[in-house]
PDB file of C-alpha atoms in Angstrom:
ATOM      1  CA  MET A   1      -3.203  68.980 -11.830  1.00 50.00           C
ATOM      2  CA  SER A   2      -6.348  67.594 -10.382  1.00 52.00           C
ATOM      3  CA  LYS A   3      -7.115  65.795 -13.662  1.00 54.00           C
ATOM      4  CA  GLU A   4      -3.721  64.056 -13.586  1.00 54.00           C
ATOM      5  CA  LYS A   5      -4.274  62.819 -10.052  1.00 54.00           C
ATOM      6  CA  SER A   6      -7.701  61.474 -10.861  1.00 51.00           C
ATOM      7  CA  LYS A   7      -6.336  59.544 -13.870  1.00 52.00           C
ATOM      8  CA  LYS A   8      -3.633  57.931 -11.740  1.00 55.00           C
ATOM      9  CA  LYS A   9      -6.152  57.030  -9.076  1.00 58.00           C
ATOM     10  CA  GLY A  10      -8.571  55.455 -11.561  1.00 62.00           C
ATOM     11  CA  GLY A  11      -5.802  53.412 -13.211  1.00 73.00           C
ATOM     12  CA  GLY A  12      -4.716  51.954  -9.883  1.00 80.00           C
ATOM     13  CA  VAL A  13      -8.233  50.789  -9.085  1.00 83.00           C
ATOM     14  CA  ILE A  14      -8.512  48.976 -12.418  1.00 88.00           C
ATOM     15  CA  VAL A  15      -5.160  47.217 -11.875  1.00 86.00           C
ATOM     16  CA  PHE A  16      -6.251  46.249  -8.364  1.00 87.00           C
ATOM     17  CA  ILE A  17      -9.537  44.784  -9.647  1.00 89.00           C
ATOM     18  CA  ILE A  18      -7.743  42.815 -12.384  1.00 90.00           C
ATOM     19  CA  LEU A  19      -5.317  41.395  -9.793  1.00 88.00           C
ATOM     20  CA  LEU A  20      -8.225  40.372  -7.557  1.00 89.00           C
ATOM     21  CA  ILE A  21      -9.918  38.592 -10.484  1.00 92.00           C
ATOM     22  CA  ILE A  22      -6.699  36.740 -11.351  1.00 91.00           C
ATOM     23  CA  ILE A  23      -6.154  35.679  -7.723  1.00 89.00           C
ATOM     24  CA  ALA A  24      -9.779  34.507  -7.433  1.00 85.00           C
ATOM     25  CA  ALA A  25      -9.438  32.477 -10.655  1.00 84.00           C
ATOM     26  CA  VAL A  26      -6.219  30.819  -9.464  1.00 83.00           C
ATOM     27  CA  LEU A  27      -7.732  29.953  -6.079  1.00 80.00           C
ATOM     28  CA  ALA A  28     -10.890  28.604  -7.715  1.00 77.00           C
ATOM     29  CA  PHE A  29      -8.771  26.394  -9.947  1.00 75.00           C
ATOM     30  CA  LEU A  30      -6.634  25.081  -7.073  1.00 72.00           C
ATOM     31  CA  PHE A  31      -9.541  24.461  -4.695  1.00 70.00           C
ATOM     32  CA  GLY A  32     -11.868  23.114  -7.384  1.00 70.00           C
ATOM     33  CA  ASN A  33      -9.414  20.513  -8.631  1.00 63.00           C
ATOM     34  CA  GLY A  34      -8.412  19.320  -5.193  1.00 55.00           C
ATOM     35  CA  MET A  35      -4.838  20.504  -5.482  1.00 56.00           C
ATOM     36  CA  LEU A  36      -4.891  22.016  -2.019  1.00 55.00           C
ATOM     37  CA  GLY A  37      -6.582  19.075  -0.343  1.00 54.00           C
ATOM     38  CA  PHE A  38     -10.095  20.322  -0.955  1.00 52.00           C
ATOM     39  CA  GLY A  39     -12.575  19.534  -3.667  1.00 50.00           C
ATOM     40  CA  GLY A  40     -12.643  16.431  -5.824  1.00 50.00           C
ATOM     41  CA  ASN A  41     -10.302  13.480  -5.796  1.00 49.00           C
ATOM     42  CA  SER A  42      -8.468  11.700  -8.593  1.00 49.00           C
ATOM     43  CA  ASP A  43     -11.400   9.477  -9.588  1.00 47.00           C
ATOM     44  CA  GLY A  44     -13.799  12.283 -10.372  1.00 48.00           C
ATOM     45  CA  GLY A  45     -15.055  12.916  -6.858  1.00 48.00           C
ATOM     46  CA  VAL A  46     -16.466   9.441  -6.243  1.00 47.00           C
ATOM     47  CA  ILE A  47     -15.582   8.096  -2.809  1.00 47.00           C
ATOM     48  CA  PRO A  48     -15.620   4.278  -2.768  1.00 47.00           C
ATOM     49  CA  ALA A  49     -17.686   2.502  -0.136  1.00 47.00           C
ATOM     50  CA  ILE A  50     -16.151  -0.035   2.197  1.00 48.00           C
ATOM     51  CA  GLY A  51     -17.819  -3.421   1.948  1.00 48.00           C
ATOM     52  CA  THR A  52     -19.874  -5.097  -0.716  1.00 49.00           C
ATOM     53  CA  ALA A  53     -23.218  -4.161  -2.159  1.00 49.00           C
ATOM     54  CA  SER A  54     -25.931  -6.766  -1.767  1.00 49.00           C
ATOM     55  CA  GLU A  55     -27.763  -7.315  -5.052  1.00 51.00           C
ATOM     56  CA  ASP A  56     -30.595  -9.254  -3.374  1.00 49.00           C
ATOM     57  CA  SER A  57     -31.763  -6.421  -1.154  1.00 45.00           C
ATOM     58  CA  GLU A  58     -34.192  -3.864  -2.502  1.00 47.00           C
ATOM     59  CA  THR A  59     -32.293  -0.956  -0.992  1.00 45.00           C
ATOM     60  CA  GLU A  60     -28.907  -2.289  -2.077  1.00 45.00           C
ATOM     61  CA  ALA A  61     -27.386  -1.499   1.308  1.00 45.00           C
ATOM     62  CA  VAL A  62     -23.641  -1.671   1.779  1.00 45.00           C
ATOM     63  CA  THR A  63     -22.574  -4.359   4.239  1.00 44.00           C
ATOM     64  CA  GLU A  64     -19.279  -4.161   6.045  1.00 47.00           C
ATOM     65  CA  GLU A  65     -17.081  -7.218   6.020  1.00 49.00           C
ATOM     66  CA  ALA A  66     -13.889  -7.617   7.978  1.00 44.00           C
ATOM     67  CA  PRO A  67     -10.962  -8.557   5.766  1.00 45.00           C
ATOM     68  CA  ALA A  68      -9.864 -12.153   6.113  1.00 51.00           C
ATOM     69  CA  GLU A  69      -6.800 -12.388   8.310  1.00 59.00           C
ATOM     70  CA  THR A  70      -3.928 -14.266   6.770  1.00 60.00           C
ATOM     71  CA  ASN A  71      -1.864 -16.286   9.163  1.00 77.00           C
ATOM     72  CA  TYR A  72       1.772 -16.377   8.241  1.00 84.00           C
ATOM     73  CA  ILE A  73       5.126 -17.452   9.576  1.00 89.00           C
ATOM     74  CA  ASP A  74       8.532 -16.001   8.836  1.00 91.00           C
ATOM     75  CA  VAL A  75      11.407 -18.099   7.532  1.00 93.00           C
ATOM     76  CA  THR A  76      14.787 -16.598   6.698  1.00 92.00           C
ATOM     77  CA  VAL A  77      17.204 -18.127   4.211  1.00 93.00           C
ATOM     78  CA  SER A  78      20.773 -17.226   5.160  1.00 91.00           C
ATOM     79  CA  GLU A  79      23.612 -18.822   3.231  1.00 91.00           C
ATOM     80  CA  ASP A  80      22.372 -22.429   2.963  1.00 93.00           C
ATOM     81  CA  LYS A  81      20.491 -22.437   6.282  1.00 94.00           C
ATOM     82  CA  TYR A  82      16.797 -21.980   7.056  1.00 94.00           C
ATOM     83  CA  LEU A  83      15.989 -19.965  10.181  1.00 94.00           C
ATOM     84  CA  TYR A  84      12.628 -20.286  11.902  1.00 93.00           C
ATOM     85  CA  LEU A  85      12.116 -18.526  15.264  1.00 91.00           C
ATOM     86  CA  ASN A  86      15.874 -17.750  15.264  1.00 89.00           C
ATOM     87  CA  ASP A  87      16.794 -21.446  15.128  1.00 93.00           C
ATOM     88  CA  ALA A  88      18.329 -23.316  12.206  1.00 95.00           C
ATOM     89  CA  ILE A  89      15.896 -25.916  10.858  1.00 94.00           C
ATOM     90  CA  THR A  90      15.806 -28.365   7.954  1.00 95.00           C
ATOM     91  CA  ILE A  91      13.245 -28.194   5.160  1.00 94.00           C
ATOM     92  CA  ASP A  92      11.589 -31.421   6.330  1.00 94.00           C
ATOM     93  CA  GLU A  93      11.279 -30.152   9.917  1.00 94.00           C
ATOM     94  CA  LEU A  94       9.842 -26.872   8.642  1.00 92.00           C
ATOM     95  CA  ILE A  95       7.237 -28.608   6.473  1.00 92.00           C
ATOM     96  CA  GLU A  96       6.296 -30.852   9.411  1.00 92.00           C
ATOM     97  CA  LYS A  97       5.773 -27.795  11.648  1.00 90.00           C
ATOM     98  CA  ILE A  98       3.708 -25.983   8.997  1.00 89.00           C
ATOM     99  CA  ASN A  99       1.512 -29.023   8.372  1.00 88.00           C
ATOM    100  CA  GLY A 100       1.046 -29.381  12.145  1.00 88.00           C
ATOM    101  CA  PHE A 101      -0.641 -25.991  12.479  1.00 85.00           C
ATOM    102  CA  GLU A 102      -4.400 -26.065  12.976  1.00 83.00           C
ATOM    103  CA  GLU A 103      -5.014 -23.224  10.546  1.00 84.00           C
ATOM    104  CA  LYS A 104      -3.603 -22.871   7.064  1.00 83.00           C
ATOM    105  CA  CYS A 105      -0.817 -20.294   6.901  1.00 84.00           C
ATOM    106  CA  GLU A 106       1.360 -18.577   4.356  1.00 87.00           C
ATOM    107  CA  VAL A 107       5.135 -18.562   4.686  1.00 91.00           C
ATOM    108  CA  HIS A 108       7.033 -15.316   4.256  1.00 92.00           C
ATOM    109  CA  ILE A 109      10.492 -16.248   3.031  1.00 92.00           C
ATOM    110  CA  THR A 110      13.057 -13.548   3.749  1.00 92.00           C
ATOM    111  CA  VAL A 111      16.056 -13.978   1.479  1.00 92.00           C
ATOM    112  CA  SER A 112      19.189 -12.461   2.986  1.00 90.00           C
ATOM    113  CA  GLU A 113      21.992 -11.101   0.846  1.00 89.00           C
ATOM    114  CA  THR A 114      24.142 -14.100   1.800  1.00 90.00           C
ATOM    115  CA  ALA A 115      21.549 -16.719   0.796  1.00 90.00           C
ATOM    116  CA  THR A 116      22.477 -19.159  -1.925  1.00 92.00           C
ATOM    117  CA  LEU A 117      20.213 -19.576  -4.918  1.00 92.00           C
ATOM    118  CA  ASP A 118      20.170 -23.355  -4.440  1.00 94.00           C
ATOM    119  CA  ALA A 119      18.881 -23.009  -0.866  1.00 93.00           C
ATOM    120  CA  VAL A 120      16.026 -20.733  -1.972  1.00 93.00           C
ATOM    121  CA  ASP A 121      15.163 -22.985  -4.930  1.00 94.00           C
ATOM    122  CA  ASP A 122      15.153 -26.113  -2.726  1.00 95.00           C
ATOM    123  CA  LEU A 123      12.826 -24.459  -0.210  1.00 94.00           C
ATOM    124  CA  THR A 124      10.368 -23.143  -2.803  1.00 94.00           C
ATOM    125  CA  ALA A 125      10.327 -26.492  -4.623  1.00 96.00           C
ATOM    126  CA  ALA A 126       9.541 -28.290  -1.364  1.00 95.00           C
ATOM    127  CA  PHE A 127       6.746 -25.822  -0.577  1.00 93.00           C
ATOM    128  CA  ASP A 128       5.321 -26.169  -4.093  1.00 94.00           C
ATOM    129  CA  SER A 129       5.261 -29.965  -3.897  1.00 95.00           C
ATOM    130  CA  ASN A 130       3.550 -29.853  -0.470  1.00 92.00           C
ATOM    131  CA  GLY A 131       0.978 -27.208  -1.415  1.00 91.00           C
ATOM    132  CA  ILE A 132       2.327 -24.616   1.023  1.00 90.00           C
ATOM    133  CA  GLU A 133       1.674 -21.002   0.081  1.00 90.00           C
ATOM    134  CA  TYR A 134       4.639 -18.671   0.321  1.00 92.00           C
ATOM    135  CA  MET A 135       5.797 -15.179  -0.543  1.00 92.00           C
ATOM    136  CA  ILE A 136       9.433 -14.269  -1.135  1.00 92.00           C
ATOM    137  CA  ILE A 137      10.629 -11.073   0.542  1.00 86.00           C
ATOM    138  CA  GLU A 138      13.969  -9.527  -0.286  1.00 79.00           C
ATOM    139  CA  SER A 139      16.092  -8.677   2.719  1.00 71.00           C
ATOM    140  CA  ALA A 140      16.723  -5.031   3.539  1.00 62.00           C
ATOM    141  CA  GLU A 141      20.240  -5.693   4.794  1.00 57.00           C
TER     142      GLU A 141
END
């Protein structure tokens, strides 16, 4: 009987070692490929620098630059009306206000679900002819 017990005991140790090897391989794969938040990232482990590299310097140091702030105003097109600062305004009045600003700005046009296509087209055509930059934003209503 002692031989039977020793065979069972030895077989359990081998199974335990095989399980440990499998677990170690799985963990190495998950950690090594960054799947658990560790290890490399999606671009091969290269972390991009913030700023621009100066080609003129001998050390090619990275210089930090603040992103340019874009000034913008919000205009909402609702039905056939143009709303600026919660007041109805005509296209001509809006263009006059925009041209009166000291700094150049971009207009964010929010198109509500009730806006007419003609009202949006008239506004964008007027902005195009006056060189006013704009971005159309769909309403989340």
